[in-house]
Amino acid sequence: MKQFFHSDAPFSLECGETLPSLSIAFHTYGSLNEDRSNVIWVMHGLTANSDVADWWPGTVGEGLFLDPSKYFIVCANMLGSCYGTTGPSSINPATGEPWCDSFPRVTIRDMVHAHQLLAKHLGITRLHEMIGVSLGGFQAIEWMVTDPQIAENVMFCATDSSCSPWLAAFNQSMYMAIKTDPTWGLHSLDAAKKGLATARSIALISYRGPFAYNMSQRDPEEKPDPFFHRVQTYQEYQGKKLCDRFDVYSYVRICQSGDSHDVGRGRGGLENALKRINANTLVIGINSDILFPPACLEELAKRIPGSRLELMDSKFAHDGFLIEHEKLNEIMLRWRESR
Ligand SMILES: CC(=O)SCCNC(=O)CCNC(=O)[C@H](O)C(C)(C)COP(=O)(O)OP(=O)(O)OC[C@H]1O[C@@H](n2cnc3c(N)ncnc32)[C@H](O)[C@@H]1OP(=O)(O)O
Ligand SMILES: N[C@@H](CCO)C(=O)O
């Protein structure tokens, strides 16, 4: 069930600006037990939302990893998103209009801070399990570093402890594409849709990698038009598909939060910061992921004391964490049984 937490207290951001208030859209599944020991907190990726049962269907249900008959599962929409939590598409109370381009830059730390307020509001001080995927993994790692006692067990999948030059390069290419759109900067949620479509096309290359493309978009041997490739309309279609559900300002602010990610910042570096995590930790990498390649997850696992690394076999590269939900369900169930 989708719910909202609203706080009228000003919310300070790392950039120095303050949001006058904060709303967080979240879903819960199942019931909190008497001693509040059955909470699983799920942190979603870039363009998903708080409805984990919708975007990760093979993991939610009786007998599955996220089992609402046993656990109280919380998934909250991230700060800056357009799916209900305060972001560029929300109304700025000072103007009565959507924030659009005037919404301040938010960091992963701001996102975690917002979710910490929601946890407090729900009376949750300890999580049985924390699950973070991709950009949600950035937040989960950050939360565990700021508050190592928050979770007994954590799983980080297809993610990293800081923004790599490789990720920042994709992000920068997207911003460059978006800014060539003459409607970029207009105070409208319909601004820069063409730029956003191009940005999604760029990002998708990093999400799918060569194997997935060559498998799903292969052309017939005898094409009527030598210049046509099936993948051309796929890239166009995927751009449009994102534009139909996202606005450019939310997209840019969320990507920029990824640029800000570095759990070692101001904490004596990554190695020092990651040493603080003392939960039972499972790190899952995807063998074909080119955005967060296996070596990156190996490095993460090496730096978290006592953590365990699993590499999931998938042809779908980074997006494997969404597409292979049933496989991940198996891996996470095995992890739970082995503890
Ligand atoms: C309110 C909401 O909808 S929120 C959405 C939730 N979002 C999330 O969960 C997180 C983000 N999600 C994603 O990134 C994606 O949805 C994924 C990774 C889970 C799956 O990606 P998809 O786009 O569904 O899969 P895939 O890459 O196989 O593309 C299939 C689509 O491309 C179309 N397609 C495939 N090849 C081509 C082509 N050559 N030319 C044109 N279209 C093509 C298919 O017809 C299909 O269209 P449809 O989505 O209208 O059914
Ligand atoms: N396909 C995912 C990739 C980000 O991890 C999304 O759009 O959220």
mmCIF file of N, CA and C in Angstrom, residues 26 31 58 89 91 118 151 186-187 215 235 258-259:
data_model
loop_
_atom_site.group_PDB
_atom_site.id
_atom_site.type_symbol
_atom_site.label_atom_id
_atom_site.label_comp_id
_atom_site.label_asym_id
_atom_site.label_seq_id
_atom_site.Cartn_x
_atom_site.Cartn_y
_atom_site.Cartn_z
ATOM 1 N N PHE A 26 6.105 5.924 0.353
ATOM 2 C CA PHE A 26 6.669 4.606 0.676
ATOM 3 C C PHE A 26 5.594 3.536 0.625
ATOM 4 N N SER A 31 3.257 -7.108 8.312
ATOM 5 C CA SER A 31 3.033 -6.394 9.574
ATOM 6 C C SER A 31 4.278 -6.430 10.446
ATOM 7 N N GLY A 58 9.561 -11.214 -8.582
ATOM 8 C CA GLY A 58 9.970 -12.572 -8.184
ATOM 9 C C GLY A 58 10.554 -12.664 -6.789
ATOM 10 N N SER A 89 9.512 17.527 -9.385
ATOM 11 C CA SER A 89 8.110 17.570 -9.841
ATOM 12 C C SER A 89 7.145 17.923 -8.705
ATOM 13 N N ILE A 91 5.502 20.383 -5.708
ATOM 14 C CA ILE A 91 5.172 21.811 -5.674
ATOM 15 C C ILE A 91 6.074 22.533 -4.667
ATOM 16 N N LEU A 118 12.180 8.844 8.000
ATOM 17 C CA LEU A 118 11.016 7.957 7.841
ATOM 18 C C LEU A 118 11.102 6.780 8.822
ATOM 19 N N ALA A 151 21.435 -2.186 10.872
ATOM 20 C CA ALA A 151 20.961 -3.469 10.324
ATOM 21 C C ALA A 151 21.818 -4.636 10.769
ATOM 22 N N LEU A 186 13.839 25.308 -19.261
ATOM 23 C CA LEU A 186 12.487 25.871 -19.187
ATOM 24 C C LEU A 186 11.829 25.398 -17.897
ATOM 25 N N HIS A 187 11.025 26.271 -17.342
ATOM 26 C CA HIS A 187 10.384 25.929 -16.075
ATOM 27 C C HIS A 187 9.127 25.088 -16.350
ATOM 28 N N MET A 215 22.298 -10.299 -28.296
ATOM 29 C CA MET A 215 21.361 -11.411 -28.166
ATOM 30 C C MET A 215 19.943 -10.961 -28.579
ATOM 31 N N GLN A 235 16.563 1.832 -29.316
ATOM 32 C CA GLN A 235 17.103 2.972 -28.562
ATOM 33 C C GLN A 235 16.088 4.115 -28.521
ATOM 34 N N GLY A 258 24.236 10.502 -7.735
ATOM 35 C CA GLY A 258 25.219 9.422 -7.965
ATOM 36 C C GLY A 258 26.625 9.984 -8.077
ATOM 37 N N ASP A 259 26.752 11.140 -8.750
ATOM 38 C CA ASP A 259 28.084 11.777 -8.857
ATOM 39 C C ASP A 259 28.642 12.090 -7.467
#
